[in-house]
Coordinates of N, CA and C in Angstrom, one line a residue:
M1 N -33.0 -71.0 122.2 CA -33.1 -72.5 122.2 C -34.6 -72.9 122.0
E2 N -34.8 -73.8 121.2 CA -36.1 -74.2 120.8 C -36.7 -75.1 121.8
Q3 N -38.0 -74.8 122.1 CA -38.7 -75.5 123.1 C -39.4 -76.8 122.4
P4 N -39.4 -77.9 123.1 CA -40.1 -79.1 122.5 C -41.5 -78.7 122.2
K5 N -42.1 -79.2 121.1 CA -43.5 -79.0 120.8 C -44.4 -79.8 121.8
M6 N -45.5 -79.1 122.1 CA -46.4 -79.7 123.0 C -47.6 -80.3 122.2
T7 N -48.1 -81.5 122.6 CA -49.2 -81.9 122.0 C -50.5 -81.1 122.4
V8 N -51.5 -81.3 121.6 CA -52.7 -80.6 121.9 C -53.2 -80.9 123.3
S9 N -53.2 -82.1 123.7 CA -53.6 -82.5 125.0 C -52.8 -81.9 126.1
E10 N -51.5 -81.9 125.9 CA -50.5 -81.1 126.9 C -50.8 -79.6 126.9
R11 N -51.0 -79.0 125.8 CA -51.3 -77.6 125.8 C -52.7 -77.3 126.5
R12 N -53.7 -78.1 126.2 CA -55.0 -78.0 126.8 C -54.9 -78.2 128.3
A13 N -54.0 -79.0 128.8 CA -53.8 -79.3 130.2 C -53.4 -78.0 131.0
T14 N -52.8 -77.1 130.3 CA -52.3 -75.9 130.9 C -53.4 -74.8 131.0
Y15 N -54.6 -75.1 130.3 CA -55.7 -74.1 130.3 C -56.3 -74.2 131.7
P16 N -56.9 -73.0 132.1 CA -57.7 -73.0 133.3 C -58.8 -74.0 133.3
L17 N -59.3 -74.5 134.5 CA -60.3 -75.5 134.5 C -61.6 -75.1 133.8
Q18 N -62.0 -73.9 134.0 CA -63.3 -73.5 133.4 C -63.2 -73.5 131.8
Q19 N -62.0 -73.1 131.3 CA -61.9 -73.2 129.8 C -61.9 -74.6 129.4
R20 N -61.3 -75.5 130.1 CA -61.3 -77.0 129.7 C -62.7 -77.5 129.8
L21 N -63.4 -77.1 130.9 CA -64.8 -77.7 130.9 C -65.7 -77.2 129.7
K22 N -65.4 -75.9 129.3 CA -66.2 -75.4 128.2 C -65.8 -76.1 126.9
I23 N -64.5 -76.4 126.7 CA -64.0 -77.0 125.5 C -64.5 -78.5 125.4
Y24 N -64.5 -79.2 126.5 CA -64.9 -80.6 126.5 C -66.4 -80.8 126.8
N25 N -67.2 -79.8 126.9 CA -68.6 -79.9 127.1 C -69.3 -80.6 126.0
P26 N -70.0 -81.7 126.3 CA -70.6 -82.5 125.2 C -71.4 -81.7 124.2
D27 N -72.2 -80.7 124.7 CA -73.0 -79.9 123.8 C -72.1 -79.1 122.9
T28 N -71.1 -78.5 123.5 CA -70.1 -77.6 122.7 C -69.5 -78.5 121.6
M29 N -69.1 -79.7 122.0 CA -68.4 -80.5 121.0 C -69.3 -80.9 119.9
A30 N -70.6 -81.3 120.3 CA -71.6 -81.7 119.2 C -71.9 -80.6 118.3
R31 N -72.0 -79.4 118.8 CA -72.4 -78.2 118.0 C -71.2 -77.9 117.0
R32 N -69.9 -78.0 117.5 CA -68.8 -77.8 116.6 C -68.8 -78.8 115.5
L33 N -68.9 -80.1 115.9 CA -68.9 -81.2 114.9 C -70.0 -81.0 113.8
S34 N -71.2 -80.6 114.2 CA -72.2 -80.4 113.3 C -72.1 -79.2 112.3
Q35 N -71.4 -78.2 112.8 CA -71.1 -76.9 112.1 C -70.0 -77.1 111.1
E36 N -69.1 -77.9 111.5 CA -67.8 -78.1 110.6 C -68.2 -78.9 109.4
K37 N -67.8 -78.2 108.2 CA -67.8 -79.0 107.0 C -66.5 -79.4 106.8
Q38 N -66.3 -80.6 105.9 CA -65.0 -81.0 105.6 C -64.4 -80.0 104.7
T39 N -63.3 -79.4 105.2 CA -62.6 -78.4 104.3 C -61.3 -78.9 103.7
K40 N -60.9 -80.1 104.3 CA -59.6 -80.7 103.8 C -59.8 -82.1 103.4
L41 N -59.2 -82.4 102.3 CA -59.0 -83.8 101.9 C -57.6 -83.9 101.4
V42 N -56.6 -84.0 102.3 CA -55.2 -84.0 101.9 C -54.8 -85.3 101.4
V43 N -54.2 -85.4 100.2 CA -53.7 -86.5 99.7 C -52.3 -86.2 99.1
N44 N -51.3 -86.9 99.6 CA -49.9 -86.6 99.1 C -49.6 -85.1 99.3
G45 N -50.0 -84.5 100.4 CA -49.7 -83.1 100.6 C -50.5 -82.1 99.9
V46 N -51.5 -82.5 99.1 CA -52.4 -81.6 98.4 C -53.8 -81.7 98.9
N47 N -54.4 -80.5 99.2 CA -55.8 -80.5 99.7 C -56.7 -80.6 98.4
L48 N -57.3 -81.8 98.2 CA -58.1 -82.0 97.0 C -59.4 -81.2 96.9
L49 N -59.9 -80.8 98.1 CA -61.1 -80.0 98.2 C -60.9 -78.5 97.9
N50 N -59.6 -78.1 97.9 CA -59.2 -76.7 97.7 C -58.6 -76.4 96.5
K51 N -58.6 -77.4 95.5 CA -57.8 -77.2 94.2 C -58.8 -77.3 93.1
S52 N -58.4 -76.8 91.9 CA -59.2 -76.9 90.7 C -59.3 -78.3 90.2
S53 N -60.2 -78.6 89.5 CA -60.4 -80.0 89.0 C -59.2 -80.5 88.2
L54 N -58.5 -79.6 87.5 CA -57.3 -79.9 86.8 C -56.3 -80.5 87.7
D55 N -56.0 -79.8 88.9 CA -55.1 -80.3 89.8 C -55.5 -81.6 90.4
K56 N -56.8 -81.7 90.6 CA -57.3 -83.0 91.1 C -57.0 -84.1 90.2
D57 N -57.2 -83.9 88.9 CA -57.0 -85.0 87.9 C -55.5 -85.3 87.9
I58 N -54.7 -84.4 88.0 CA -53.1 -84.6 88.0 C -52.8 -85.4 89.2
I59 N -53.3 -85.0 90.4 CA -53.0 -85.8 91.6 C -53.5 -87.2 91.5
L60 N -54.8 -87.4 91.1 CA -55.3 -88.7 91.0 C -54.6 -89.6 90.0
D61 N -54.1 -89.0 88.9 CA -53.3 -89.6 88.0 C -52.0 -90.1 88.6
R62 N -51.3 -89.3 89.3 CA -50.1 -89.5 90.0 C -50.3 -90.7 91.0
M63 N -51.4 -90.6 91.7 CA -51.8 -91.6 92.7 C -51.9 -93.0 92.0
K64 N -52.7 -93.0 90.9 CA -52.9 -94.2 90.1 C -51.5 -94.8 89.6
Q65 N -50.6 -93.9 89.1 CA -49.3 -94.3 88.6 C -48.5 -94.9 89.8
R66 N -48.5 -94.3 90.9 CA -47.8 -94.8 92.1 C -48.3 -96.2 92.5
R67 N -49.6 -96.3 92.5 CA -50.2 -97.6 92.9 C -49.8 -98.7 91.9
E68 N -49.9 -98.4 90.6 CA -49.6 -99.3 89.6 C -48.1 -99.7 89.7
T69 N -47.2 -98.7 89.9 CA -45.8 -99.0 90.1 C -45.6 -99.9 91.3
H70 N -46.3 -99.5 92.4 CA -46.1 -100.3 93.6 C -46.5 -101.8 93.3
N71 N -47.7 -101.9 92.6 CA -48.3 -103.3 92.3 C -47.3 -104.0 91.5
R72 N -46.7 -103.4 90.5 CA -45.7 -104.0 89.6 C -44.4 -104.5 90.4
V73 N -44.0 -103.6 91.2 CA -42.8 -104.0 92.1 C -43.1 -105.1 93.0
E74 N -44.3 -105.0 93.6 CA -44.7 -106.1 94.6 C -44.8 -107.4 93.8
R75 N -45.4 -107.4 92.6 CA -45.7 -108.6 91.8 C -44.3 -109.2 91.4
R76 N -43.3 -108.4 91.1 CA -42.0 -108.8 90.7 C -41.3 -109.5 91.9
R77 N -41.5 -108.9 93.0 CA -40.9 -109.4 94.3 C -41.5 -110.8 94.7
R78 N -42.9 -110.8 94.5 CA -43.6 -112.1 94.8 C -43.2 -113.2 93.8
D79 N -43.0 -112.9 92.6 CA -42.6 -113.8 91.5 C -41.2 -114.4 91.9
M80 N -40.3 -113.4 92.3 CA -39.0 -113.9 92.5 C -39.0 -114.9 93.7
L81 N -39.7 -114.5 94.8 CA -39.8 -115.3 96.0 C -40.4 -116.7 95.7
N82 N -41.4 -116.7 94.8 CA -42.0 -118.0 94.4 C -41.1 -118.9 93.6
G83 N -40.3 -118.2 92.7 CA -39.3 -118.9 91.9 C -38.2 -119.5 92.8
L84 N -37.8 -118.7 93.8 CA -36.8 -119.2 94.6 C -37.2 -120.5 95.6
I85 N -38.5 -120.3 96.0 CA -39.1 -121.5 96.8 C -39.2 -122.6 95.9
S86 N -39.7 -122.4 94.6 CA -39.8 -123.6 93.8 C -38.4 -124.2 93.5
E87 N -37.4 -123.4 93.2 CA -36.0 -123.9 93.1 C -35.6 -124.7 94.3
L88 N -35.9 -124.2 95.5 CA -35.5 -124.9 96.8 C -36.3 -126.3 96.8
A89 N -37.5 -126.2 96.4 CA -38.3 -127.5 96.5 C -37.8 -128.5 95.5
H90 N -37.3 -128.1 94.3 CA -36.7 -129.1 93.4 C -35.3 -129.5 93.8
A91 N -34.6 -128.7 94.7 CA -33.3 -129.1 95.2 C -33.4 -130.1 96.3
M92 N -34.6 -130.3 96.9 CA -34.8 -131.2 98.0 C -34.8 -132.7 97.5
P93 N -34.5 -133.6 98.4 CA -34.6 -135.0 97.9 C -36.0 -135.3 97.5
Q94 N -36.2 -136.2 96.4 CA -37.5 -136.4 95.9 C -38.5 -137.0 96.9
D95 N -38.0 -137.8 97.8 CA -38.9 -138.4 98.8 C -39.3 -137.5 99.9
A96 N -38.7 -136.3 99.9 CA -39.1 -135.4 101.0 C -40.5 -134.8 100.8
L97 N -40.8 -134.3 99.5 CA -42.1 -133.7 99.2 C -42.3 -133.7 97.7
D98 N -43.5 -133.4 97.4 CA -43.8 -133.2 95.9 C -43.8 -131.7 95.7
P99 N -42.8 -131.2 94.9 CA -42.6 -129.8 94.8 C -43.7 -129.1 94.1
E100 N -44.5 -129.8 93.2 CA -45.6 -129.1 92.5 C -46.8 -128.9 93.4
K101 N -47.0 -129.8 94.4 CA -48.3 -129.7 95.2 C -48.1 -129.1 96.6
S102 N -46.8 -128.9 97.1 CA -46.5 -128.5 98.4 C -46.8 -126.9 98.5
H103 N -47.2 -126.5 99.7 CA -47.4 -125.2 100.0 C -46.0 -124.5 100.3
R104 N -45.8 -123.2 100.2 CA -44.5 -122.6 100.4 C -44.0 -122.8 101.9
A105 N -45.0 -122.7 102.8 CA -44.5 -122.9 104.2 C -44.0 -124.3 104.5
Q106 N -44.7 -125.3 103.8 CA -44.3 -126.7 103.9 C -43.0 -126.9 103.3
I107 N -42.6 -126.3 102.2 CA -41.4 -126.4 101.5 C -40.3 -125.9 102.3
L108 N -40.5 -124.7 102.9 CA -39.5 -124.1 103.8 C -39.3 -124.9 105.0
R109 N -40.3 -125.4 105.7 CA -40.2 -126.3 106.8 C -39.4 -127.5 106.5
Q110 N -39.7 -128.1 105.3 CA -38.9 -129.4 104.9 C -37.5 -129.0 104.6
A111 N -37.2 -127.9 104.0 CA -35.8 -127.5 103.7 C -35.0 -127.3 105.0
I112 N -35.7 -126.6 106.0 CA -35.0 -126.4 107.3 C -34.7 -127.7 107.9
S113 N -35.6 -128.7 107.9 CA -35.5 -129.9 108.5 C -34.4 -130.7 107.8
Y114 N -34.3 -130.6 106.4 CA -33.3 -131.3 105.7 C -32.0 -130.8 106.0
I115 N -31.8 -129.4 106.0 CA -30.5 -128.7 106.3 C -30.0 -129.1 107.7
Q116 N -30.9 -129.2 108.7 CA -30.6 -129.6 110.0 C -30.0 -131.0 110.1
S117 N -30.7 -131.9 109.3 CA -30.2 -133.3 109.3 C -28.9 -133.5 108.6
I118 N -28.6 -132.7 107.6 CA -27.3 -132.7 106.9 C -26.3 -132.2 107.9
R119 N -26.6 -131.1 108.6 CA -25.6 -130.6 109.6 C -25.2 -131.7 110.7
R120 N -26.3 -132.3 111.1 CA -26.0 -133.4 112.2 C -25.1 -134.4 111.5
E121 N -25.4 -134.9 110.4 CA -24.6 -135.9 109.7 C -23.2 -135.4 109.4
N122 N -23.0 -134.2 109.1 CA -21.7 -133.6 108.8 C -21.0 -133.6 110.2
Q123 N -21.6 -133.2 111.3 CA -20.9 -133.2 112.5 C -20.5 -134.6 112.9
T124 N -21.3 -135.6 112.7 CA -21.0 -137.0 113.0 C -19.8 -137.4 112.2
M125 N -19.8 -137.1 110.9 CA -18.7 -137.5 110.1 C -17.4 -136.9 110.4
R126 N -17.5 -135.6 110.8 CA -16.2 -134.9 111.3 C -15.7 -135.5 112.5
A127 N -16.6 -135.8 113.5 CA -16.2 -136.5 114.7 C -15.5 -137.8 114.3
Q128 N -16.1 -138.6 113.5 CA -15.5 -139.9 113.1 C -14.2 -139.7 112.4
L129 N -14.1 -138.7 111.5 CA -12.7 -138.4 110.9 C -11.7 -137.9 111.9
G130 N -12.1 -137.1 112.8 CA -11.2 -136.7 113.9 C -10.7 -137.8 114.7
Q131 N -11.5 -138.8 115.1 CA -11.1 -140.0 115.8 C -10.1 -140.9 114.9
Q132 N -10.5 -140.9 113.6 CA -9.6 -141.8 112.7 C -8.2 -141.1 112.6
D133 N -8.2 -139.8 112.6 CA -6.9 -139.1 112.5 C -6.1 -139.3 113.8
I134 N -6.8 -139.3 114.9 CA -6.2 -139.5 116.2 C -5.5 -141.0 116.2
H135 N -6.4 -142.0 115.7 CA -5.9 -143.4 115.7 C -4.7 -143.6 114.7
S136 N -4.8 -142.9 113.6 CA -3.8 -143.1 112.6 C -2.5 -142.4 113.0
S137 N -2.6 -141.3 113.6 CA -1.4 -140.6 114.1 C -0.8 -141.4 115.3
Q138 N -1.6 -142.1 116.2 CA -1.1 -142.9 117.2 C -0.4 -144.2 116.6
A139 N -1.0 -144.7 115.6 CA -0.4 -145.9 115.0 C 0.9 -145.6 114.3
Q140 N 1.1 -144.3 113.7 CA 2.3 -143.9 113.0 C 3.4 -143.7 114.1
Q141 N 3.0 -143.2 115.3 CA 3.9 -143.0 116.3 C 4.5 -144.2 116.9
Q142 N 3.7 -145.3 116.9 CA 4.1 -146.6 117.4 C 5.1 -147.3 116.5
H143 N 5.0 -147.0 115.2 CA 5.9 -147.7 114.3 C 7.2 -147.1 114.1

């Protein structure tokens, strides 16, 4: 059966006190940090400091392509959202807002308000129709 992995802190907590004091001694830590050179620069799973320049160029080109692809996808998404918000603004009553000058948040806020008012109006009309149906059925029963 596989034991759950322990974090470094959990593993170090099992060390004897003297060893923990030595590990966390400020002088020891400062000496280790000053002696350590950066030996890893891992990008997309590849250590750039441990590879030939050819591999670095390939990795950097791939990273550039991924960034450009991401930017293109993000721009397309943003354009689609802006188009839909513009369409929503033009679908609103003309007195509600100026679709060319309004901010997106303002357009969305006005659209929500407009939809809520239409819902209330719709409920009122349904209630009136329901009462009319009741009155007309009562009138038909009396005749």
